[in-house]
Amino acid sequence: MNNFSPNMLKTYQNCPKKYYYKYIQSINIPQSSTPFEKGKKIHALANYYLQKVDISRIQTALSVTEKEVWDTLLKNTFFQKECLKSEFQLTCKIDDFWIGGRLDAVVHDFENYYILDYKTGATPQNPEYDYQTMIYLLCLDKYLEKYESLSFVYLNLKEQKNHIIKFNPEIKQQYEQKIIQTCKTVTSDNTFNCNRTDCRHCEYSKLCYIPTESPAQRLID
Ligand code: SF4
């Protein structure tokens, strides 16, 4: 049985065909890693820091921009709370489906818990209903069982803004329904058709025989 991660459900939502290539056929097409490098370093450093590893030498290897981002994270009030877990792999079962993923960190003050997600790029467009938000909150709700409050916090380190989503019984019900519905759609799909035409930046476009860019677009770029 599948264990659905936020990326799997997001991929399916964007293009069922891409989901088919990536998660059913296991075809992985390498992508340029440059935009992800800064994010990866900050995530690794945050994990060491929260696990109380001495990071003084690693910090000296940061570029000026990376150091600015790191300082922003250190000053963030949520990041300064007590850490429960860092780089925390969590799964749970909703209806017939296993869902889960790796949480950047879970922090708390007394019985108030916060899932932290560090963003060196953009925060999701609709963070309340992003699959990552829904899956992580549902998993931590099951894991903790008892708490006073539970929230998901996107720490946007570029814009120096926090986006906080509070969990409650009403939103829990909505999330469960949405996740069950999406998982049912994915597992019952046997065609994985997609009518998308804006495929210019898709790494699977060659498999779909869709040109990555038109001659006119090449001139614009
Ligand atoms: S090229 Fe378009 S249709 Fe094909 S997998 Fe990518 S997004 Fe989907």
JSON list of C-alpha atoms and ligand atoms in Angstrom, two decimals:
[
{"chain": "A", "resi": 1, "resn": "MET", "atom": "CA", "xyz": [0.00, 0.00, 0.00]},
{"chain": "A", "resi": 2, "resn": "ASN", "atom": "CA", "xyz": [1.17, 3.51, -0.82]},
{"chain": "A", "resi": 3, "resn": "ASN", "atom": "CA", "xyz": [2.41, 5.91, 1.81]},
{"chain": "A", "resi": 4, "resn": "PHE", "atom": "CA", "xyz": [1.41, 9.28, 0.40]},
{"chain": "A", "resi": 5, "resn": "SER", "atom": "CA", "xyz": [3.77, 12.21, 0.95]},
{"chain": "A", "resi": 6, "resn": "PRO", "atom": "CA", "xyz": [2.79, 15.86, 0.37]},
{"chain": "A", "resi": 7, "resn": "ASN", "atom": "CA", "xyz": [4.95, 15.90, -2.79]},
{"chain": "A", "resi": 8, "resn": "MET", "atom": "CA", "xyz": [3.16, 12.87, -4.21]},
{"chain": "A", "resi": 9, "resn": "LEU", "atom": "CA", "xyz": [-0.28, 14.45, -3.78]},
{"chain": "A", "resi": 10, "resn": "LYS", "atom": "CA", "xyz": [0.94, 17.84, -5.04]},
{"chain": "A", "resi": 11, "resn": "THR", "atom": "CA", "xyz": [2.44, 16.19, -8.11]},
{"chain": "A", "resi": 12, "resn": "TYR", "atom": "CA", "xyz": [-0.81, 14.36, -8.82]},
{"chain": "A", "resi": 13, "resn": "GLN", "atom": "CA", "xyz": [-2.79, 17.58, -8.41]},
{"chain": "A", "resi": 14, "resn": "ASN", "atom": "CA", "xyz": [-0.49, 19.37, -10.87]},
{"chain": "A", "resi": 15, "resn": "CYS", "atom": "CA", "xyz": [-0.34, 16.56, -13.40]},
{"chain": "A", "resi": 16, "resn": "PRO", "atom": "CA", "xyz": [-1.50, 12.93, -13.04]},
{"chain": "A", "resi": 17, "resn": "LYS", "atom": "CA", "xyz": [0.83, 11.95, -15.89]},
{"chain": "A", "resi": 18, "resn": "LYS", "atom": "CA", "xyz": [3.83, 13.33, -14.05]},
{"chain": "A", "resi": 19, "resn": "TYR", "atom": "CA", "xyz": [2.74, 11.41, -10.96]},
{"chain": "A", "resi": 20, "resn": "TYR", "atom": "CA", "xyz": [2.62, 8.26, -13.10]},
{"chain": "A", "resi": 21, "resn": "TYR", "atom": "CA", "xyz": [6.17, 8.79, -14.44]},
{"chain": "A", "resi": 22, "resn": "LYS", "atom": "CA", "xyz": [7.62, 9.74, -11.09]},
{"chain": "A", "resi": 23, "resn": "TYR", "atom": "CA", "xyz": [5.90, 7.52, -8.54]},
{"chain": "A", "resi": 24, "resn": "ILE", "atom": "CA", "xyz": [4.56, 4.54, -10.50]},
{"chain": "A", "resi": 25, "resn": "GLN", "atom": "CA", "xyz": [7.26, 4.12, -13.14]},
{"chain": "A", "resi": 26, "resn": "SER", "atom": "CA", "xyz": [9.93, 5.52, -10.76]},
{"chain": "A", "resi": 27, "resn": "ILE", "atom": "CA", "xyz": [11.49, 7.58, -13.56]},
{"chain": "A", "resi": 28, "resn": "ASN", "atom": "CA", "xyz": [13.65, 10.29, -12.02]},
{"chain": "A", "resi": 29, "resn": "ILE", "atom": "CA", "xyz": [14.89, 13.07, -14.27]},
{"chain": "A", "resi": 30, "resn": "PRO", "atom": "CA", "xyz": [17.74, 15.10, -12.72]},
{"chain": "A", "resi": 31, "resn": "GLN", "atom": "CA", "xyz": [16.98, 18.79, -12.33]},
{"chain": "A", "resi": 32, "resn": "SER", "atom": "CA", "xyz": [19.29, 21.72, -11.81]},
{"chain": "A", "resi": 33, "resn": "SER", "atom": "CA", "xyz": [20.12, 21.71, -8.09]},
{"chain": "A", "resi": 34, "resn": "THR", "atom": "CA", "xyz": [21.28, 25.35, -7.85]},
{"chain": "A", "resi": 35, "resn": "PRO", "atom": "CA", "xyz": [18.01, 26.86, -6.48]},
{"chain": "A", "resi": 36, "resn": "PHE", "atom": "CA", "xyz": [17.80, 24.15, -3.81]},
{"chain": "A", "resi": 37, "resn": "GLU", "atom": "CA", "xyz": [21.37, 24.37, -2.50]},
{"chain": "A", "resi": 38, "resn": "LYS", "atom": "CA", "xyz": [20.86, 27.33, -0.14]},
{"chain": "A", "resi": 39, "resn": "GLY", "atom": "CA", "xyz": [17.70, 25.76, 1.29]},
{"chain": "A", "resi": 40, "resn": "LYS", "atom": "CA", "xyz": [19.46, 22.42, 1.85]},
{"chain": "A", "resi": 41, "resn": "LYS", "atom": "CA", "xyz": [22.36, 24.03, 3.73]},
{"chain": "A", "resi": 42, "resn": "ILE", "atom": "CA", "xyz": [20.06, 26.05, 6.00]},
{"chain": "A", "resi": 43, "resn": "HIS", "atom": "CA", "xyz": [17.94, 22.97, 6.75]},
{"chain": "A", "resi": 44, "resn": "ALA", "atom": "CA", "xyz": [21.03, 20.91, 7.61]},
{"chain": "A", "resi": 45, "resn": "LEU", "atom": "CA", "xyz": [22.46, 23.66, 9.79]},
{"chain": "A", "resi": 46, "resn": "ALA", "atom": "CA", "xyz": [19.14, 24.17, 11.62]},
{"chain": "A", "resi": 47, "resn": "ASN", "atom": "CA", "xyz": [18.96, 20.44, 12.31]},
{"chain": "A", "resi": 48, "resn": "TYR", "atom": "CA", "xyz": [22.50, 20.36, 13.80]},
{"chain": "A", "resi": 49, "resn": "TYR", "atom": "CA", "xyz": [21.77, 23.49, 15.84]},
{"chain": "A", "resi": 50, "resn": "LEU", "atom": "CA", "xyz": [18.54, 22.09, 17.31]},
{"chain": "A", "resi": 51, "resn": "GLN", "atom": "CA", "xyz": [20.33, 18.85, 18.12]},
{"chain": "A", "resi": 52, "resn": "LYS", "atom": "CA", "xyz": [22.89, 20.94, 20.01]},
{"chain": "A", "resi": 53, "resn": "VAL", "atom": "CA", "xyz": [25.80, 20.00, 17.72]},
{"chain": "A", "resi": 54, "resn": "ASP", "atom": "CA", "xyz": [28.65, 22.54, 17.71]},
{"chain": "A", "resi": 55, "resn": "ILE", "atom": "CA", "xyz": [28.15, 24.40, 14.42]},
{"chain": "A", "resi": 56, "resn": "SER", "atom": "CA", "xyz": [30.77, 27.14, 14.88]},
{"chain": "A", "resi": 57, "resn": "ARG", "atom": "CA", "xyz": [33.06, 25.73, 12.15]},
{"chain": "A", "resi": 58, "resn": "ILE", "atom": "CA", "xyz": [30.21, 25.01, 9.71]},
{"chain": "A", "resi": 59, "resn": "GLN", "atom": "CA", "xyz": [28.93, 28.58, 10.10]},
{"chain": "A", "resi": 60, "resn": "THR", "atom": "CA", "xyz": [32.23, 29.99, 8.82]},
{"chain": "A", "resi": 61, "resn": "ALA", "atom": "CA", "xyz": [31.69, 28.17, 5.50]},
{"chain": "A", "resi": 62, "resn": "LEU", "atom": "CA", "xyz": [28.45, 30.07, 4.78]},
{"chain": "A", "resi": 63, "resn": "SER", "atom": "CA", "xyz": [28.38, 32.69, 2.03]},
{"chain": "A", "resi": 64, "resn": "VAL", "atom": "CA", "xyz": [27.27, 36.25, 2.94]},
{"chain": "A", "resi": 65, "resn": "THR", "atom": "CA", "xyz": [23.73, 35.61, 1.69]},
{"chain": "A", "resi": 66, "resn": "GLU", "atom": "CA", "xyz": [23.49, 32.28, 3.47]},
{"chain": "A", "resi": 67, "resn": "LYS", "atom": "CA", "xyz": [24.72, 33.90, 6.69]},
{"chain": "A", "resi": 68, "resn": "GLU", "atom": "CA", "xyz": [21.98, 36.55, 6.42]},
{"chain": "A", "resi": 69, "resn": "VAL", "atom": "CA", "xyz": [19.34, 33.85, 6.01]},
{"chain": "A", "resi": 70, "resn": "TRP", "atom": "CA", "xyz": [20.79, 31.87, 8.92]},
{"chain": "A", "resi": 71, "resn": "ASP", "atom": "CA", "xyz": [20.81, 34.96, 11.18]},
{"chain": "A", "resi": 72, "resn": "THR", "atom": "CA", "xyz": [17.16, 35.60, 10.28]},
{"chain": "A", "resi": 73, "resn": "LEU", "atom": "CA", "xyz": [16.28, 32.06, 11.35]},
{"chain": "A", "resi": 74, "resn": "LEU", "atom": "CA", "xyz": [18.23, 32.35, 14.62]},
{"chain": "A", "resi": 75, "resn": "LYS", "atom": "CA", "xyz": [16.31, 35.53, 15.49]},
{"chain": "A", "resi": 76, "resn": "ASN", "atom": "CA", "xyz": [12.91, 33.98, 14.75]},
{"chain": "A", "resi": 77, "resn": "THR", "atom": "CA", "xyz": [10.88, 33.62, 17.96]},
{"chain": "A", "resi": 78, "resn": "PHE", "atom": "CA", "xyz": [9.44, 30.26, 16.91]},
{"chain": "A", "resi": 79, "resn": "PHE", "atom": "CA", "xyz": [12.91, 28.87, 16.21]},
{"chain": "A", "resi": 80, "resn": "GLN", "atom": "CA", "xyz": [13.93, 29.95, 19.73]},
{"chain": "A", "resi": 81, "resn": "LYS", "atom": "CA", "xyz": [11.27, 27.76, 21.39]},
{"chain": "A", "resi": 82, "resn": "GLU", "atom": "CA", "xyz": [12.05, 24.40, 23.00]},
{"chain": "A", "resi": 83, "resn": "CYS", "atom": "CA", "xyz": [12.71, 21.74, 20.36]},
{"chain": "A", "resi": 84, "resn": "LEU", "atom": "CA", "xyz": [10.80, 18.47, 20.61]},
{"chain": "A", "resi": 85, "resn": "LYS", "atom": "CA", "xyz": [12.09, 16.89, 17.37]},
{"chain": "A", "resi": 86, "resn": "SER", "atom": "CA", "xyz": [14.10, 17.99, 14.37]},
{"chain": "A", "resi": 87, "resn": "GLU", "atom": "CA", "xyz": [13.99, 16.40, 10.88]},
{"chain": "A", "resi": 88, "resn": "PHE", "atom": "CA", "xyz": [11.19, 14.26, 12.22]},
{"chain": "A", "resi": 89, "resn": "GLN", "atom": "CA", "xyz": [9.82, 11.45, 10.02]},
{"chain": "A", "resi": 90, "resn": "LEU", "atom": "CA", "xyz": [6.17, 10.92, 10.83]},
{"chain": "A", "resi": 91, "resn": "THR", "atom": "CA", "xyz": [3.35, 8.83, 9.35]},
{"chain": "A", "resi": 92, "resn": "CYS", "atom": "CA", "xyz": [-0.25, 8.14, 10.26]},
{"chain": "A", "resi": 93, "resn": "LYS", "atom": "CA", "xyz": [-3.27, 6.34, 8.85]},
{"chain": "A", "resi": 94, "resn": "ILE", "atom": "CA", "xyz": [-6.35, 8.27, 7.74]},
{"chain": "A", "resi": 95, "resn": "ASP", "atom": "CA", "xyz": [-9.17, 6.00, 6.66]},
{"chain": "A", "resi": 96, "resn": "ASP", "atom": "CA", "xyz": [-7.44, 3.38, 4.45]},
{"chain": "A", "resi": 97, "resn": "PHE", "atom": "CA", "xyz": [-4.47, 5.54, 3.55]},
{"chain": "A", "resi": 98, "resn": "TRP", "atom": "CA", "xyz": [-1.04, 6.04, 5.06]},
{"chain": "A", "resi": 99, "resn": "ILE", "atom": "CA", "xyz": [0.25, 9.59, 4.83]},
{"chain": "A", "resi": 100, "resn": "GLY", "atom": "CA", "xyz": [3.43, 11.19, 6.13]},
{"chain": "A", "resi": 101, "resn": "GLY", "atom": "CA", "xyz": [6.65, 13.05, 5.59]},
{"chain": "A", "resi": 102, "resn": "ARG", "atom": "CA", "xyz": [9.66, 14.64, 7.21]},
{"chain": "A", "resi": 103, "resn": "LEU", "atom": "CA", "xyz": [8.93, 17.70, 9.37]},
{"chain": "A", "resi": 104, "resn": "ASP", "atom": "CA", "xyz": [11.69, 20.33, 9.58]},
{"chain": "A", "resi": 105, "resn": "ALA", "atom": "CA", "xyz": [11.14, 20.71, 13.33]},
{"chain": "A", "resi": 106, "resn": "VAL", "atom": "CA", "xyz": [8.53, 20.50, 16.09]},
{"chain": "A", "resi": 107, "resn": "VAL", "atom": "CA", "xyz": [8.94, 23.06, 18.89]},
{"chain": "A", "resi": 108, "resn": "HIS", "atom": "CA", "xyz": [6.78, 23.91, 21.86]},
{"chain": "A", "resi": 109, "resn": "ASP", "atom": "CA", "xyz": [6.17, 26.12, 24.84]},
{"chain": "A", "resi": 110, "resn": "PHE", "atom": "CA", "xyz": [4.55, 23.95, 27.47]},
{"chain": "A", "resi": 111, "resn": "GLU", "atom": "CA", "xyz": [1.58, 22.22, 25.79]},
{"chain": "A", "resi": 112, "resn": "ASN", "atom": "CA", "xyz": [1.47, 24.55, 22.76]},
{"chain": "A", "resi": 113, "resn": "TYR", "atom": "CA", "xyz": [3.12, 22.83, 19.78]},
{"chain": "A", "resi": 114, "resn": "TYR", "atom": "CA", "xyz": [4.34, 24.27, 16.48]},
{"chain": "A", "resi": 115, "resn": "ILE", "atom": "CA", "xyz": [5.45, 22.51, 13.32]},
{"chain": "A", "resi": 116, "resn": "LEU", "atom": "CA", "xyz": [8.17, 24.64, 11.73]},
{"chain": "A", "resi": 117, "resn": "ASP", "atom": "CA", "xyz": [8.84, 24.75, 8.02]},
{"chain": "A", "resi": 118, "resn": "TYR", "atom": "CA", "xyz": [11.79, 26.87, 6.86]},
{"chain": "A", "resi": 119, "resn": "LYS", "atom": "CA", "xyz": [11.28, 28.57, 3.52]},
{"chain": "A", "resi": 120, "resn": "THR", "atom": "CA", "xyz": [14.25, 30.16, 1.75]},
{"chain": "A", "resi": 121, "resn": "GLY", "atom": "CA", "xyz": [12.01, 30.72, -1.28]},
{"chain": "A", "resi": 122, "resn": "ALA", "atom": "CA", "xyz": [8.27, 31.32, -1.46]},
{"chain": "A", "resi": 123, "resn": "THR", "atom": "CA", "xyz": [5.58, 30.19, 1.00]},
{"chain": "A", "resi": 124, "resn": "PRO", "atom": "CA", "xyz": [2.89, 28.04, -0.73]},
{"chain": "A", "resi": 125, "resn": "GLN", "atom": "CA", "xyz": [0.18, 30.11, -2.43]},
{"chain": "A", "resi": 126, "resn": "ASN", "atom": "CA", "xyz": [-2.63, 28.64, -0.37]},
{"chain": "A", "resi": 127, "resn": "PRO", "atom": "CA", "xyz": [-0.80, 27.53, 2.80]},
{"chain": "A", "resi": 128, "resn": "GLU", "atom": "CA", "xyz": [-3.93, 26.53, 4.80]},
{"chain": "A", "resi": 129, "resn": "TYR", "atom": "CA", "xyz": [-4.78, 23.84, 2.26]},
{"chain": "A", "resi": 130, "resn": "ASP", "atom": "CA", "xyz": [-1.31, 22.91, 1.05]},
{"chain": "A", "resi": 131, "resn": "TYR", "atom": "CA", "xyz": [-0.85, 19.12, 1.23]},
{"chain": "A", "resi": 132, "resn": "GLN", "atom": "CA", "xyz": [2.23, 19.61, 3.40]},
{"chain": "A", "resi": 133, "resn": "THR", "atom": "CA", "xyz": [0.25, 21.64, 5.96]},
{"chain": "A", "resi": 134, "resn": "MET", "atom": "CA", "xyz": [-2.63, 19.17, 6.02]},
{"chain": "A", "resi": 135, "resn": "ILE", "atom": "CA", "xyz": [-0.55, 15.98, 6.19]},
{"chain": "A", "resi": 136, "resn": "TYR", "atom": "CA", "xyz": [1.91, 17.22, 8.82]},
{"chain": "A", "resi": 137, "resn": "LEU", "atom": "CA", "xyz": [-0.82, 18.60, 11.10]},
{"chain": "A", "resi": 138, "resn": "LEU", "atom": "CA", "xyz": [-2.90, 15.42, 10.86]},
{"chain": "A", "resi": 139, "resn": "CYS", "atom": "CA", "xyz": [0.18, 13.27, 11.61]},
{"chain": "A", "resi": 140, "resn": "LEU", "atom": "CA", "xyz": [1.34, 15.35, 14.58]},
{"chain": "A", "resi": 141, "resn": "ASP", "atom": "CA", "xyz": [-2.20, 15.53, 15.96]},
{"chain": "A", "resi": 142, "resn": "LYS", "atom": "CA", "xyz": [-2.24, 11.70, 16.07]},
{"chain": "A", "resi": 143, "resn": "TYR", "atom": "CA", "xyz": [1.30, 11.49, 17.43]},
{"chain": "A", "resi": 144, "resn": "LEU", "atom": "CA", "xyz": [0.80, 13.96, 20.30]},
{"chain": "A", "resi": 145, "resn": "GLU", "atom": "CA", "xyz": [-2.70, 12.81, 21.28]},
{"chain": "A", "resi": 146, "resn": "LYS", "atom": "CA", "xyz": [-2.86, 15.45, 24.06]},
{"chain": "A", "resi": 147, "resn": "TYR", "atom": "CA", "xyz": [-1.96, 19.12, 23.71]},
{"chain": "A", "resi": 148, "resn": "GLU", "atom": "CA", "xyz": [-3.34, 22.56, 24.35]},
{"chain": "A", "resi": 149, "resn": "SER", "atom": "CA", "xyz": [-2.79, 23.99, 20.87]},
{"chain": "A", "resi": 150, "resn": "LEU", "atom": "CA", "xyz": [-1.20, 22.89, 17.62]},
{"chain": "A", "resi": 151, "resn": "SER", "atom": "CA", "xyz": [-0.10, 25.13, 14.74]},
{"chain": "A", "resi": 152, "resn": "PHE", "atom": "CA", "xyz": [1.87, 24.97, 11.52]},
{"chain": "A", "resi": 153, "resn": "VAL", "atom": "CA", "xyz": [4.31, 27.85, 11.00]},
{"chain": "A", "resi": 154, "resn": "TYR", "atom": "CA", "xyz": [5.91, 28.67, 7.67]},
{"chain": "A", "resi": 155, "resn": "LEU", "atom": "CA", "xyz": [9.03, 30.68, 8.43]},
{"chain": "A", "resi": 156, "resn": "ASN", "atom": "CA", "xyz": [9.61, 32.72, 5.30]},
{"chain": "A", "resi": 157, "resn": "LEU", "atom": "CA", "xyz": [13.27, 33.65, 5.71]},
{"chain": "A", "resi": 158, "resn": "LYS", "atom": "CA", "xyz": [13.41, 35.68, 2.50]},
{"chain": "A", "resi": 159, "resn": "GLU", "atom": "CA", "xyz": [10.55, 38.02, 3.44]},
{"chain": "A", "resi": 160, "resn": "GLN", "atom": "CA", "xyz": [11.16, 37.65, 7.19]},
{"chain": "A", "resi": 161, "resn": "LYS", "atom": "CA", "xyz": [7.50, 36.77, 7.77]},
{"chain": "A", "resi": 162, "resn": "ASN", "atom": "CA", "xyz": [5.75, 33.92, 9.58]},
{"chain": "A", "resi": 163, "resn": "HIS", "atom": "CA", "xyz": [2.56, 32.37, 8.30]},
{"chain": "A", "resi": 164, "resn": "ILE", "atom": "CA", "xyz": [0.72, 30.60, 11.11]},
{"chain": "A", "resi": 165, "resn": "ILE", "atom": "CA", "xyz": [-2.05, 28.05, 10.60]},
{"chain": "A", "resi": 166, "resn": "LYS", "atom": "CA", "xyz": [-3.94, 27.01, 13.72]},
{"chain": "A", "resi": 167, "resn": "PHE", "atom": "CA", "xyz": [-5.30, 23.48, 13.93]},
{"chain": "A", "resi": 168, "resn": "ASN", "atom": "CA", "xyz": [-8.74, 22.77, 15.44]},
{"chain": "A", "resi": 169, "resn": "PRO", "atom": "CA", "xyz": [-11.41, 20.02, 15.25]},
{"chain": "A", "resi": 170, "resn": "GLU", "atom": "CA", "xyz": [-13.27, 21.73, 12.41]},
{"chain": "A", "resi": 171, "resn": "ILE", "atom": "CA", "xyz": [-10.18, 22.14, 10.24]},
{"chain": "A", "resi": 172, "resn": "LYS", "atom": "CA", "xyz": [-9.13, 18.59, 11.12]},
{"chain": "A", "resi": 173, "resn": "GLN", "atom": "CA", "xyz": [-12.34, 17.26, 9.64]},
{"chain": "A", "resi": 174, "resn": "GLN", "atom": "CA", "xyz": [-11.87, 19.31, 6.48]},
{"chain": "A", "resi": 175, "resn": "TYR", "atom": "CA", "xyz": [-8.27, 18.11, 6.10]},
{"chain": "A", "resi": 176, "resn": "GLU", "atom": "CA", "xyz": [-9.22, 14.47, 6.60]},
{"chain": "A", "resi": 177, "resn": "GLN", "atom": "CA", "xyz": [-11.97, 14.71, 4.00]},
{"chain": "A", "resi": 178, "resn": "LYS", "atom": "CA", "xyz": [-9.69, 16.39, 1.47]},
{"chain": "A", "resi": 179, "resn": "ILE", "atom": "CA", "xyz": [-6.85, 13.90, 1.99]},
{"chain": "A", "resi": 180, "resn": "ILE", "atom": "CA", "xyz": [-9.16, 10.87, 1.78]},
{"chain": "A", "resi": 181, "resn": "GLN", "atom": "CA", "xyz": [-10.78, 12.24, -1.36]},
{"chain": "A", "resi": 182, "resn": "THR", "atom": "CA", "xyz": [-7.43, 12.90, -3.07]},
{"chain": "A", "resi": 183, "resn": "CYS", "atom": "CA", "xyz": [-5.99, 9.50, -2.08]},
{"chain": "A", "resi": 184, "resn": "LYS", "atom": "CA", "xyz": [-9.11, 7.77, -3.39]},
{"chain": "A", "resi": 185, "resn": "THR", "atom": "CA", "xyz": [-8.83, 9.66, -6.69]},
{"chain": "A", "resi": 186, "resn": "VAL", "atom": "CA", "xyz": [-5.14, 8.72, -7.05]},
{"chain": "A", "resi": 187, "resn": "THR", "atom": "CA", "xyz": [-5.62, 5.04, -6.20]},
{"chain": "A", "resi": 188, "resn": "SER", "atom": "CA", "xyz": [-8.63, 4.63, -8.49]},
{"chain": "A", "resi": 189, "resn": "ASP", "atom": "CA", "xyz": [-7.01, 6.39, -11.46]},
{"chain": "A", "resi": 190, "resn": "ASN", "atom": "CA", "xyz": [-5.89, 3.92, -14.13]},
{"chain": "A", "resi": 191, "resn": "THR", "atom": "CA", "xyz": [-5.27, 6.30, -17.02]},
{"chain": "A", "resi": 192, "resn": "PHE", "atom": "CA", "xyz": [-3.29, 9.18, -15.44]},
{"chain": "A", "resi": 193, "resn": "ASN", "atom": "CA", "xyz": [-4.32, 11.42, -18.29]},
{"chain": "A", "resi": 194, "resn": "CYS", "atom": "CA", "xyz": [-3.54, 15.10, -18.24]},
{"chain": "A", "resi": 195, "resn": "ASN", "atom": "CA", "xyz": [-4.64, 17.89, -20.55]},
{"chain": "A", "resi": 196, "resn": "ARG", "atom": "CA", "xyz": [-2.02, 20.39, -19.47]},
{"chain": "A", "resi": 197, "resn": "THR", "atom": "CA", "xyz": [-0.47, 22.56, -22.13]},
{"chain": "A", "resi": 198, "resn": "ASP", "atom": "CA", "xyz": [1.79, 24.74, -19.94]},
{"chain": "A", "resi": 199, "resn": "CYS", "atom": "CA", "xyz": [4.52, 22.12, -19.84]},
{"chain": "A", "resi": 200, "resn": "ARG", "atom": "CA", "xyz": [7.53, 24.25, -20.77]},
{"chain": "A", "resi": 201, "resn": "HIS", "atom": "CA", "xyz": [9.35, 23.76, -17.48]},
{"chain": "A", "resi": 202, "resn": "CYS", "atom": "CA", "xyz": [8.37, 20.14, -16.87]},
{"chain": "A", "resi": 203, "resn": "GLU", "atom": "CA", "xyz": [11.33, 17.78, -16.64]},
{"chain": "A", "resi": 204, "resn": "TYR", "atom": "CA", "xyz": [9.18, 15.02, -18.17]},
{"chain": "A", "resi": 205, "resn": "SER", "atom": "CA", "xyz": [8.24, 17.00, -21.30]},
{"chain": "A", "resi": 206, "resn": "LYS", "atom": "CA", "xyz": [10.52, 14.87, -23.49]},
{"chain": "A", "resi": 207, "resn": "LEU", "atom": "CA", "xyz": [8.64, 11.74, -22.40]},
{"chain": "A", "resi": 208, "resn": "CYS", "atom": "CA", "xyz": [5.37, 13.47, -23.26]},
{"chain": "A", "resi": 209, "resn": "TYR", "atom": "CA", "xyz": [6.84, 14.69, -26.57]},
{"chain": "A", "resi": 210, "resn": "ILE", "atom": "CA", "xyz": [6.02, 18.28, -25.67]},
{"chain": "A", "resi": 211, "resn": "PRO", "atom": "CA", "xyz": [8.63, 20.87, -26.68]},
{"chain": "A", "resi": 212, "resn": "THR", "atom": "CA", "xyz": [10.14, 22.57, -23.60]},
{"chain": "A", "resi": 213, "resn": "GLU", "atom": "CA", "xyz": [9.90, 26.00, -25.25]},
{"chain": "A", "resi": 214, "resn": "SER", "atom": "CA", "xyz": [8.52, 27.43, -28.44]},
{"chain": "A", "resi": 215, "resn": "PRO", "atom": "CA", "xyz": [10.83, 29.26, -30.88]},
{"chain": "A", "resi": 216, "resn": "ALA", "atom": "CA", "xyz": [8.94, 32.51, -30.04]},
{"chain": "A", "resi": 217, "resn": "GLN", "atom": "CA", "xyz": [9.41, 31.95, -26.29]},
{"chain": "A", "resi": 218, "resn": "ARG", "atom": "CA", "xyz": [13.11, 31.27, -26.86]},
{"chain": "A", "resi": 219, "resn": "LEU", "atom": "CA", "xyz": [13.40, 34.80, -28.35]},
{"chain": "A", "resi": 220, "resn": "ILE", "atom": "CA", "xyz": [11.50, 36.33, -25.38]},
{"chain": "A", "resi": 221, "resn": "ASP", "atom": "CA", "xyz": [13.74, 34.52, -22.86]},
{"chain": "B", "resi": 1, "resn": "SF4", "atom": "S1", "xyz": [5.07, 17.46, -19.83]},
{"chain": "B", "resi": 1, "resn": "SF4", "atom": "FE1", "xyz": [3.07, 18.28, -19.15]},
{"chain": "B", "resi": 1, "resn": "SF4", "atom": "S2", "xyz": [1.65, 16.56, -19.39]},
{"chain": "B", "resi": 1, "resn": "SF4", "atom": "FE2", "xyz": [3.73, 15.71, -19.44]},
{"chain": "B", "resi": 1, "resn": "SF4", "atom": "S3", "xyz": [4.19, 15.12, -17.34]},
{"chain": "B", "resi": 1, "resn": "SF4", "atom": "FE3", "xyz": [4.93, 17.19, -17.62]},
{"chain": "B", "resi": 1, "resn": "SF4", "atom": "S4", "xyz": [3.28, 18.56, -16.94]},
{"chain": "B", "resi": 1, "resn": "SF4", "atom": "FE4", "xyz": [2.43, 16.52, -17.30]}
]
